[in-house]
Coordinates of N, CA, C and O in Angstrom, one line a residue:
X1 N 22.0 34.6 47.9 CA 21.1 33.5 48.0 C 21.9 32.4 48.7 O 22.9 31.9 48.2
X2 N 21.3 32.0 49.8 CA 21.9 30.8 50.5 C 20.9 29.8 50.8 O 19.8 30.2 51.3
X3 N 21.0 28.6 50.4 CA 22.0 28.0 49.6 C 21.8 28.3 48.1 O 20.7 28.8 47.8
X4 N 22.8 27.9 47.3 CA 22.5 28.2 45.8 C 21.4 27.3 45.3 O 21.1 26.3 45.9
X5 N 20.9 27.7 44.2 CA 19.9 26.9 43.4 C 20.6 26.0 42.5 O 21.6 26.4 41.8
X6 N 20.1 24.8 42.3 CA 20.7 23.9 41.3 C 19.6 23.5 40.3 O 18.4 23.3 40.7
X7 N 20.0 23.3 39.1 CA 19.1 22.7 38.1 C 19.8 21.5 37.5 O 20.9 21.1 38.0
X8 N 19.3 20.9 36.5 CA 19.9 19.7 35.9 C 21.3 20.1 35.5 O 22.2 19.2 35.6
X9 N 21.5 21.3 34.9 CA 22.9 21.6 34.3 C 23.6 22.8 35.0 O 24.7 23.0 34.7
X10 N 22.9 23.5 35.9 CA 23.4 24.7 36.4 C 23.4 24.9 37.9 O 22.5 24.2 38.5
X11 N 24.2 25.8 38.4 CA 24.1 26.3 39.8 C 23.9 27.8 39.7 O 24.7 28.5 39.0
X12 N 22.9 28.3 40.3 CA 22.7 29.8 40.4 C 23.2 30.1 41.8 O 22.6 29.7 42.8
X13 N 24.3 30.9 41.9 CA 24.9 31.2 43.2 C 25.4 32.7 43.2 O 25.4 33.4 42.2
X14 N 25.7 33.1 44.4 CA 26.2 34.5 44.6 C 27.6 34.6 43.8 O 28.3 33.6 43.7
X15 N 27.8 35.8 43.3 CA 29.2 36.1 42.8 C 30.2 36.2 43.9 O 29.8 36.5 45.1
X16 N 31.4 35.8 43.6 CA 32.5 36.0 44.6 C 33.6 36.9 43.9 O 33.5 37.2 42.7
X17 N 34.5 37.4 44.7 CA 35.6 38.2 44.2 C 36.8 37.4 43.8 O 37.9 37.9 43.6
X18 N 36.6 36.1 43.7 CA 37.7 35.2 43.2 C 38.2 35.6 41.8 O 37.4 36.1 41.0
X19 N 39.4 35.3 41.5 CA 40.0 35.6 40.2 C 39.1 34.9 39.1 O 38.8 35.4 38.1
X20 N 38.7 33.6 39.4 CA 37.9 32.9 38.4 C 36.6 33.6 38.2 O 36.2 33.7 37.0
X21 N 35.9 34.1 39.2 CA 34.6 34.8 39.0 C 34.8 36.1 38.2 O 34.0 36.5 37.4
X22 N 35.8 36.8 38.6 CA 36.1 38.1 37.9 C 36.4 37.9 36.4 O 35.9 38.6 35.6
X23 N 37.2 36.9 36.1 CA 37.5 36.6 34.7 C 36.3 36.1 34.0 O 36.1 36.5 32.8
X24 N 35.5 35.3 34.6 CA 34.2 34.8 34.0 C 33.3 36.0 33.8 O 32.6 36.1 32.7
X25 N 33.2 36.9 34.7 CA 32.3 38.1 34.5 C 32.8 38.9 33.4 O 32.0 39.4 32.6
X26 N 34.1 39.1 33.2 CA 34.7 39.8 32.1 C 34.3 39.2 30.8 O 34.1 39.8 29.8
X27 N 34.3 37.8 30.8 CA 34.0 37.1 29.5 C 32.5 37.3 29.1 O 32.1 37.1 28.0
X28 N 31.7 37.8 30.1 CA 30.3 38.2 29.8 C 30.2 39.7 29.5 O 29.8 40.1 28.5
X29 N 30.5 40.4 30.6 CA 30.2 41.9 30.6 C 31.3 42.7 29.8 O 31.2 43.9 29.7
X30 N 32.3 42.0 29.4 CA 33.4 42.7 28.6 C 33.1 42.5 27.1 O 33.9 42.9 26.3
X31 N 32.0 41.9 26.7 CA 31.7 41.7 25.3 C 30.6 42.6 24.8 O 29.5 42.7 25.3
X32 N 31.0 43.4 23.8 CA 30.0 44.4 23.3 C 28.7 43.7 22.7 O 27.6 44.3 22.8
X33 N 28.8 42.5 22.3 CA 27.6 41.8 21.8 C 26.6 41.5 22.9 O 25.5 41.2 22.7
X34 N 27.1 41.5 24.2 CA 26.3 41.4 25.3 C 25.8 42.7 25.8 O 24.6 43.0 26.0
X35 N 26.8 43.6 26.0 CA 26.4 44.9 26.7 C 25.6 45.8 25.8 O 24.9 46.7 26.3
X36 N 25.6 45.6 24.5 CA 24.8 46.5 23.6 C 23.3 46.3 23.9 O 22.5 47.2 23.6
X37 N 22.9 45.2 24.5 CA 21.5 44.9 24.8 C 21.0 45.3 26.2 O 19.9 45.2 26.5
X38 N 22.0 45.7 27.1 CA 21.6 45.9 28.5 C 20.9 47.2 28.6 O 21.0 48.2 27.9
X39 N 20.0 47.2 29.6 CA 19.3 48.4 30.0 C 19.5 48.6 31.5 O 19.3 47.7 32.2
X40 N 19.8 49.8 31.9 CA 20.2 50.9 31.0 C 21.4 50.6 30.2 O 22.2 49.7 30.6
X41 N 21.6 51.4 29.2 CA 22.8 51.2 28.3 C 24.0 51.4 29.1 O 24.2 52.4 29.8
X42 N 25.0 50.5 29.0 CA 26.3 50.6 29.6 C 27.3 50.2 28.6 O 27.0 49.4 27.7
X43 N 28.5 50.7 28.8 CA 29.6 50.2 27.9 C 30.1 48.9 28.5 O 30.0 48.6 29.7
X44 N 30.7 48.1 27.6 CA 31.3 46.9 28.1 C 32.5 47.2 29.0 O 33.2 48.2 28.8
X45 N 32.8 46.3 30.0 CA 33.9 46.5 30.9 C 35.1 46.1 30.1 O 35.2 45.1 29.4
X46 N 36.1 47.0 30.1 CA 37.3 46.8 29.2 C 38.5 46.0 29.7 O 39.3 45.6 28.9
X47 N 38.6 45.9 31.0 CA 39.8 45.2 31.5 C 39.5 44.5 32.9 O 38.4 44.7 33.5
X48 N 40.4 43.6 33.3 CA 40.2 42.8 34.5 C 40.1 43.7 35.8 O 39.3 43.4 36.6
X49 N 40.9 44.8 35.8 CA 40.8 45.7 37.0 C 39.4 46.3 37.2 O 38.9 46.4 38.3
X50 N 38.9 46.8 36.1 CA 37.6 47.4 36.1 C 36.5 46.4 36.5 O 35.6 46.6 37.2
X51 N 36.6 45.2 35.9 CA 35.7 44.1 36.2 C 35.8 43.7 37.7 O 34.8 43.5 38.3
X52 N 37.0 43.7 38.2 CA 37.2 43.3 39.6 C 36.4 44.4 40.5 O 35.8 44.0 41.5
X53 N 36.5 45.6 40.2 CA 35.8 46.7 40.9 C 34.3 46.5 40.8 O 33.6 46.6 41.8
X54 N 33.8 46.1 39.7 CA 32.3 45.9 39.5 C 31.9 44.7 40.3 O 30.9 44.8 41.1
X55 N 32.6 43.6 40.2 CA 32.2 42.4 41.0 C 32.3 42.7 42.5 O 31.5 42.2 43.2
X56 N 33.3 43.4 42.9 CA 33.4 43.8 44.3 C 32.2 44.5 44.7 O 31.7 44.3 45.8
X57 N 31.7 45.5 43.9 CA 30.5 46.3 44.3 C 29.3 45.3 44.4 O 28.5 45.5 45.2
X58 N 29.2 44.3 43.5 CA 28.1 43.4 43.5 C 28.1 42.6 44.8 O 27.1 42.4 45.5
X59 N 29.3 42.1 45.2 CA 29.4 41.3 46.4 C 29.2 42.1 47.7 O 28.7 41.6 48.7
X60 N 29.6 43.3 47.6 CA 29.4 44.2 48.8 C 27.9 44.6 49.0 O 27.5 44.7 50.1
X61 N 27.2 44.8 47.9 CA 25.8 45.2 48.0 C 24.9 44.1 48.2 O 23.8 44.3 48.8
X62 N 25.2 42.9 47.8 CA 24.3 41.7 47.8 C 23.7 41.5 49.2 O 22.5 41.3 49.3
X63 N 24.4 41.5 50.3 CA 23.8 41.2 51.6 C 22.8 42.3 52.1 O 22.0 42.0 52.9
X64 N 22.9 43.5 51.5 CA 22.0 44.6 51.8 C 20.7 44.7 51.0 O 19.9 45.5 51.2
X65 N 20.6 43.8 50.0 CA 19.4 43.8 49.1 C 18.3 43.1 49.7 O 18.5 42.1 50.4
X66 N 17.1 43.5 49.5 CA 15.9 42.9 50.1 C 15.5 41.8 49.1 O 15.2 42.0 47.9
X67 N 15.5 40.5 49.6 CA 15.1 39.4 48.8 C 13.7 39.6 48.2 O 12.9 40.2 48.9
X68 N 13.4 39.2 47.0 CA 14.3 38.4 46.2 C 15.2 39.1 45.3 O 15.7 38.5 44.3
X69 N 15.5 40.4 45.5 CA 16.4 41.1 44.6 C 17.8 40.6 44.8 O 18.2 40.2 45.9
X70 N 18.6 40.7 43.7 CA 20.0 40.3 43.9 C 20.6 40.1 42.5 O 20.0 40.3 41.4
X71 N 21.9 39.7 42.5 CA 22.7 39.5 41.3 C 23.5 38.2 41.6 O 24.1 38.0 42.6
X72 N 23.3 37.2 40.6 CA 23.9 35.9 40.8 C 24.7 35.4 39.6 O 24.4 35.8 38.4
X73 N 25.7 34.6 39.8 CA 26.4 33.9 38.8 C 25.7 32.7 38.3 O 25.0 32.0 39.1
X74 N 25.8 32.3 37.1 CA 25.2 31.1 36.5 C 26.4 30.2 36.2 O 27.2 30.5 35.3
X75 N 26.5 29.1 36.9 CA 27.7 28.2 36.8 C 27.2 26.9 36.2 O 26.2 26.3 36.7
X76 N 27.9 26.4 35.2 CA 27.6 25.1 34.6 C 28.1 24.0 35.5 O 29.3 24.0 35.9
X77 N 27.3 23.0 35.8 CA 27.7 21.9 36.7 C 28.7 21.0 36.1 O 29.6 20.4 36.8
X78 N 28.7 20.8 34.8 CA 29.6 19.8 34.1 C 31.0 20.2 34.2 O 31.9 19.3 34.3
X79 N 31.4 21.5 34.2 CA 32.8 21.9 34.3 C 33.0 23.0 35.3 O 34.1 23.6 35.3
X80 N 32.0 23.4 36.0 CA 32.1 24.5 37.0 C 32.4 25.9 36.4 O 32.7 26.8 37.1
X81 N 32.3 26.0 35.1 CA 32.5 27.3 34.4 C 31.3 28.2 34.6 O 30.2 27.9 34.5
X82 N 31.6 29.5 35.0 CA 30.6 30.5 35.1 C 30.4 31.0 33.7 O 31.3 31.5 33.0
X83 N 29.1 30.9 33.3 CA 28.8 31.2 31.9 C 27.9 32.4 31.7 O 27.6 32.8 30.6
X84 N 27.5 33.0 32.9 CA 26.6 34.1 32.7 C 26.2 34.6 34.1 O 26.7 34.2 35.1
X85 N 25.2 35.5 34.0 CA 24.7 36.1 35.3 C 23.2 36.4 35.2 O 22.6 36.4 34.1
X86 N 22.6 36.5 36.3 CA 21.1 36.7 36.5 C 21.0 37.9 37.4 O 21.7 38.0 38.4
X87 N 20.0 38.7 37.2 CA 19.7 39.8 38.1 C 18.2 39.9 38.3 O 17.4 39.8 37.4
X88 N 17.8 40.1 39.6 CA 16.4 40.5 39.9 C 16.5 41.9 40.6 O 17.2 42.0 41.6
X89 N 15.9 42.9 40.0 CA 16.1 44.3 40.6 C 14.8 45.0 40.4 O 14.0 44.7 39.5
X90 N 14.7 46.1 41.2 CA 13.6 47.0 41.1 C 13.8 47.9 39.9 O 14.9 48.4 39.7
X91 N 12.8 48.1 39.1 CA 12.8 49.0 37.9 C 12.6 50.4 38.4 O 11.9 50.6 39.4
X92 N 13.2 51.4 37.7 CA 12.9 52.8 38.0 C 11.4 53.0 37.9 O 10.8 52.5 37.0
X93 N 10.8 53.8 38.7 CA 11.4 54.6 39.8 C 11.6 53.9 41.1 O 11.6 54.5 42.1
X94 N 11.8 52.6 41.0 CA 12.2 51.7 42.2 C 11.2 51.6 43.2 O 11.5 51.6 44.4
X95 N 9.9 51.6 42.8 CA 8.9 51.5 43.8 C 8.3 50.1 43.9 O 8.1 49.6 45.0
X96 N 8.0 49.5 42.7 CA 7.3 48.2 42.8 C 7.5 47.2 41.7 O 7.4 46.0 42.0
X97 N 7.9 47.6 40.6 CA 8.1 46.7 39.5 C 9.5 46.0 39.5 O 10.5 46.6 39.6
X98 N 9.4 44.7 39.5 CA 10.6 43.8 39.6 C 11.0 43.3 38.3 O 10.2 42.7 37.6
X99 N 12.3 43.4 37.9 CA 12.8 43.0 36.6 C 13.7 41.9 36.7 O 14.6 41.9 37.6
X100 N 13.6 40.9 35.8 CA 14.5 39.8 35.7 C 15.4 40.0 34.5 O 14.8 40.3 33.4
X101 N 16.7 39.9 34.6 CA 17.6 40.0 33.4 C 18.5 38.8 33.5 O 18.8 38.2 34.5
X102 N 19.0 38.5 32.3 CA 20.0 37.4 32.2 C 21.0 37.8 31.1 O 20.7 38.5 30.2
X103 N 22.2 37.4 31.4 CA 23.3 37.7 30.4 C 24.2 36.4 30.4 O 24.5 35.8 31.4
X104 N 24.6 36.1 29.1 CA 25.4 34.9 28.9 C 26.6 35.2 28.0 O 26.5 36.1 27.2
X105 N 27.7 34.4 28.2 CA 28.8 34.5 27.2 C 28.2 34.1 25.9 O 27.5 33.1 25.7
X106 N 28.6 34.8 24.8 CA 28.0 34.5 23.5 C 28.3 33.1 23.0 O 27.4 32.5 22.3
X107 N 29.4 32.5 23.4 CA 29.7 31.2 22.9 C 28.8 30.1 23.5 O 28.8 28.9 23.1
X108 N 27.9 30.4 24.5 CA 27.0 29.5 25.1 C 25.5 29.8 24.8 O 24.6 29.2 25.3
X109 N 25.3 30.8 23.9 CA 24.0 31.2 23.5 C 23.4 30.0 22.8 O 24.0 29.3 22.1
X110 N 22.1 29.9 22.9 CA 21.3 28.9 22.1 C 21.3 27.5 22.8 O 20.8 26.5 22.1
X111 N 21.7 27.3 24.0 CA 21.7 26.0 24.7 C 20.6 25.9 25.8 O 20.6 24.9 26.5
X112 N 19.8 27.0 26.0 CA 18.8 26.9 26.9 C 19.2 27.3 28.4 O 18.4 27.1 29.3
X113 N 20.4 27.7 28.6 CA 20.9 28.0 29.9 C 20.1 29.1 30.6 O 19.8 29.0 31.7
X114 N 19.9 30.2 29.8 CA 19.2 31.3 30.4 C 17.8 30.9 30.9 O 17.3 31.3 32.0
X115 N 17.1 30.2 30.0 CA 15.7 29.7 30.4 C 15.7 28.8 31.6 O 14.9 29.0 32.5
X116 N 16.7 27.9 31.7 CA 16.8 27.0 32.8 C 17.1 27.7 34.1 O 16.4 27.5 35.1
X117 N 18.1 28.6 34.1 CA 18.4 29.3 35.3 C 17.4 30.3 35.7 O 17.0 30.4 36.9
X118 N 16.8 31.0 34.7 CA 15.8 32.0 35.1 C 14.5 31.4 35.6 O 13.9 31.9 36.6
X119 N 14.1 30.2 35.1 CA 13.0 29.5 35.7 C 13.2 29.1 37.1 O 12.4 29.2 38.0
X120 N 14.4 28.6 37.4 CA 14.7 28.2 38.8 C 14.7 29.4 39.7 O 14.2 29.4 40.8
X121 N 15.3 30.5 39.2 CA 15.3 31.7 40.0 C 13.9 32.2 40.3 O 13.6 32.7 41.4
X122 N 13.1 32.2 39.3 CA 11.7 32.6 39.5 C 10.9 31.8 40.5 O 10.2 32.3 41.3
X123 N 11.1 30.5 40.4 CA 10.5 29.6 41.4 C 10.9 30.0 42.8 O 10.1 30.1 43.7
X124 N 12.2 30.3 43.0 CA 12.6 30.8 44.3 C 12.1 32.2 44.6 O 11.6 32.4 45.7
X125 N 12.1 33.1 43.7 CA 11.6 34.5 43.9 C 10.2 34.5 44.3 O 9.8 35.3 45.2
X126 N 9.4 33.6 43.7 CA 7.9 33.7 44.0 C 7.6 33.1 45.4 O 6.5 33.1 45.8
X127 N 8.6 32.6 46.1 CA 8.4 32.2 47.5 C 8.3 33.4 48.4 O 8.0 33.3 49.6
X128 N 8.7 34.6 47.9 CA 8.6 35.9 48.6 C 7.3 36.5 48.2 O 6.6 36.1 47.3
X129 N 7.0 37.6 48.9 CA 5.7 38.3 48.7 C 5.7 39.2 47.5 O 5.8 40.4 47.6
X130 N 5.8 38.6 46.3 CA 5.7 39.3 45.1 C 4.6 38.8 44.2 O 4.3 37.6 44.3
X131 N 4.1 39.6 43.4 CA 2.9 39.2 42.5 C 3.4 38.9 41.1 O 2.8 38.1 40.4
X132 N 4.4 39.6 40.6 CA 4.8 39.5 39.2 C 6.2 39.9 39.0 O 6.8 40.7 39.8
X133 N 6.8 39.5 37.9 CA 8.2 39.9 37.5 C 8.1 40.2 36.1 O 7.4 39.6 35.3
X134 N 8.8 41.3 35.7 CA 8.9 41.7 34.3 C 10.2 41.4 33.7 O 11.2 41.3 34.3
X135 N 10.2 41.3 32.4 CA 11.4 41.2 31.5 C 11.3 42.2 30.5 O 10.2 42.4 29.9
X136 N 12.3 42.9 30.2 CA 12.3 44.0 29.2 C 13.3 43.6 28.1 O 14.4 43.1 28.3
X137 N 12.9 44.0 26.9 CA 13.8 43.7 25.7 C 13.6 44.8 24.7 O 12.5 45.3 24.5
X138 N 14.7 45.2 24.1 CA 14.6 46.1 22.9 C 13.9 45.4 21.8 O 14.0 44.1 21.7
X139 N 13.1 46.1 21.0 CA 12.3 45.4 20.0 C 13.0 44.5 19.1 O 12.5 43.5 18.6
X140 N 14.3 44.8 18.8 CA 15.1 44.0 17.9 C 16.0 43.0 18.5 O 16.8 42.3 17.9
X141 N 15.8 42.8 19.9 CA 16.6 41.8 20.6 C 15.8 40.5 20.6 O 15.2 40.1 21.5
X142 N 15.8 39.8 19.4 CA 15.0 38.6 19.2 C 15.4 37.5 20.2 O 14.6 36.7 20.6
X143 N 16.7 37.4 20.6 CA 17.1 36.4 21.5 C 16.5 36.6 22.9 O 16.0 35.6 23.5
X144 N 16.5 37.8 23.4 CA 15.9 38.1 24.7 C 14.4 37.8 24.7 O 13.8 37.3 25.6
X145 N 13.7 38.2 23.6 CA 12.3 38.0 23.5 C 12.0 36.6 23.5 O 11.0 36.1 24.1
X146 N 12.7 35.8 22.7 CA 12.5 34.3 22.6 C 12.7 33.7 24.0 O 11.9 32.8 24.4
X147 N 13.7 34.1 24.7 CA 14.0 33.6 26.1 C 12.8 33.9 27.0 O 12.4 33.1 27.8
X148 N 12.4 35.2 27.0 CA 11.3 35.6 27.9 C 10.1 34.7 27.6 O 9.4 34.3 28.5
X149 N 9.8 34.4 26.3 CA 8.6 33.6 26.0 C 8.8 32.1 26.5 O 7.9 31.5 27.0
X150 N 10.1 31.6 26.3 CA 10.3 30.3 26.8 C 10.2 30.1 28.3 O 9.8 29.1 28.8
X151 N 10.5 31.2 29.0 CA 10.4 31.2 30.5 C 8.9 31.2 30.9 O 8.6 30.7 31.9
X152 N 8.1 31.6 30.0 CA 6.6 31.7 30.3 C 6.1 33.1 30.4 O 4.9 33.3 30.8
X153 N 6.9 34.1 30.1 CA 6.5 35.4 30.2 C 5.6 35.8 29.0 O 5.8 35.3 27.9
X154 N 4.6 36.6 29.3 CA 3.7 37.1 28.2 C 3.9 38.5 27.9 O 4.2 39.3 28.8
X155 N 3.8 38.8 26.6 CA 4.0 40.2 26.2 C 2.8 41.0 26.7 O 1.7 40.6 26.5
X156 N 3.1 42.2 27.3 CA 2.1 43.1 27.8 C 2.1 44.5 27.2 O 1.3 45.3 27.5
X157 N 3.1 44.7 26.3 CA 3.1 46.0 25.6 C 4.5 46.6 25.4 O 5.5 45.9 25.6
X158 N 4.5 47.8 25.0 CA 5.8 48.5 24.8 C 5.8 49.8 25.6 O 4.7 50.4 25.8
X159 N 6.9 50.2 26.2 CA 6.9 51.4 27.0 C 8.3 52.1 26.9 O 9.3 51.4 26.5
X160 N 8.3 53.3 27.3 CA 9.5 54.1 27.5 C 9.7 54.5 28.9 O 10.5 55.3 29.3
X161 N 8.8 53.9 29.8 CA 8.7 54.3 31.2 C 10.0 54.1 32.0 O 10.3 54.9 32.8
X162 N 10.7 53.0 31.7 CA 11.8 52.7 32.6 C 13.2 53.3 32.3 O 13.8 53.8 33.2
X163 N 13.6 53.3 31.1 CA 14.9 53.7 30.7 C 14.9 54.7 29.6 O 15.9 54.9 28.9
X164 N 13.8 55.4 29.3 CA 13.7 56.4 28.3 C 14.1 55.8 26.9 O 14.7 56.5 26.1
X165 N 13.8 54.6 26.7 CA 14.0 53.9 25.4 C 12.8 53.0 25.2 O 12.3 52.4 26.1
X166 N 12.5 52.8 23.9 CA 11.3 51.9 23.6 C 11.7 50.4 24.0 O 12.7 49.9 23.4
X167 N 11.0 49.8 24.8 CA 11.2 48.5 25.3 C 10.0 47.6 25.2 O 8.9 48.1 25.5
X168 N 10.1 46.4 24.8 CA 9.0 45.4 24.9 C 9.0 44.9 26.3 O 10.0 44.6 26.9
X169 N 7.8 44.8 26.8 CA 7.6 44.4 28.2 C 6.9 43.1 28.3 O 5.9 42.8 27.6
X170 N 7.5 42.2 29.0 CA 7.0 40.8 29.2 C 6.8 40.7 30.8 O 7.5 41.3 31.6
X171 N 5.8 39.8 31.1 CA 5.4 39.7 32.5 C 5.1 38.2 32.8 O 4.6 37.5 32.0
X172 N 5.5 37.8 34.0 CA 5.1 36.5 34.5 C 4.6 36.6 35.9 O 5.1 37.4 36.7
X173 N 3.5 35.9 36.2 CA 2.9 35.8 37.5 C 3.2 34.4 38.0 O 3.3 33.5 37.2
X174 N 3.1 34.2 39.3 CA 3.4 32.9 39.9 C 2.6 31.8 39.2 O 3.1 30.8 38.9
X175 N 1.3 32.1 39.0 CA 0.4 31.1 38.4 C 0.7 30.7 37.0 O 0.3 29.7 36.5
X176 N 1.5 31.6 36.3 CA 1.9 31.4 34.9 C 3.2 30.7 34.8 O 3.6 30.2 33.7
X177 N 3.9 30.5 35.9 CA 5.2 29.9 35.9 C 5.1 28.4 35.5 O 4.2 27.7 36.1
X178 N 5.9 27.9 34.6 CA 5.8 26.5 34.2 C 6.1 25.7 35.5 O 6.8 26.1 36.4
X179 N 5.6 24.5 35.5 CA 5.8 23.6 36.6 C 7.3 23.4 36.9 O 8.1 23.3 35.9
X180 N 7.6 23.3 38.1 CA 9.0 23.2 38.5 C 9.5 21.8 38.1 O 9.0 20.8 38.6
X181 N 10.5 21.8 37.2 CA 11.1 20.5 36.9 C 11.7 19.7 38.1 O 12.2 20.4 39.0
X182 N 11.6 18.5 38.1 CA 12.1 17.7 39.2 C 13.6 17.9 39.4 O 14.1 17.8 40.5
X183 N 14.3 18.3 38.4 CA 15.8 18.5 38.5 C 16.1 19.8 39.2 O 17.3 20.0 39.6
X184 N 15.1 20.7 39.4 CA 15.4 21.9 40.1 C 15.2 21.8 41.6 O 14.1 21.4 42.0
X185 N 16.2 22.0 42.3 CA 16.1 21.9 43.8 C 17.1 22.8 44.4 O 18.0 23.4 43.8
X186 N 17.0 23.0 45.7 CA 17.9 23.8 46.5 C 18.9 22.9 47.2 O 18.5 22.0 47.9
X187 N 20.2 23.2 47.0 CA 21.2 22.4 47.6 C 21.1 22.6 49.1 O 20.8 23.6 49.6
X188 N 21.5 21.5 49.9 CA 21.6 21.7 51.4 C 23.0 22.1 51.8 O 23.9 21.9 51.1

């Protein structure tokens, strides 16, 4: 995403292979309390070398993805700390359904960062030719469900269609997106 998106408190930007981004990614994806909720199910990344390889693959693939799909870092403006990540990707069987995911370091849960960043990302994503975006959550992932609802997503049912596990499905269409806050803009 060029240029990055900014909100009142956050910058949504491409991941880099810098030591700071790799360490920040490990602080998110190296935590079992984060990775246990990911779909498809993955193990947490256990060390810096493995995380470096993952971030490298993200940065290598990003230019080849068709917008609005991608993977971005969520950086706090007050201290430049990367506190999480956002993903827009095609759901299996990779034909038409677009999924939004968000992951945060556990110590910043409950501050509205995921809602703020995801809303900005959705405003940008809907400038492309897409009709809707889905959010998936395991039935007992109350945090993800609450975030999906705060973003403005509506519950549309439960399915095992995507990852062979029962998931709650939430959807947002452009007309359902909350009004864009004045603090959300694209940096020049």
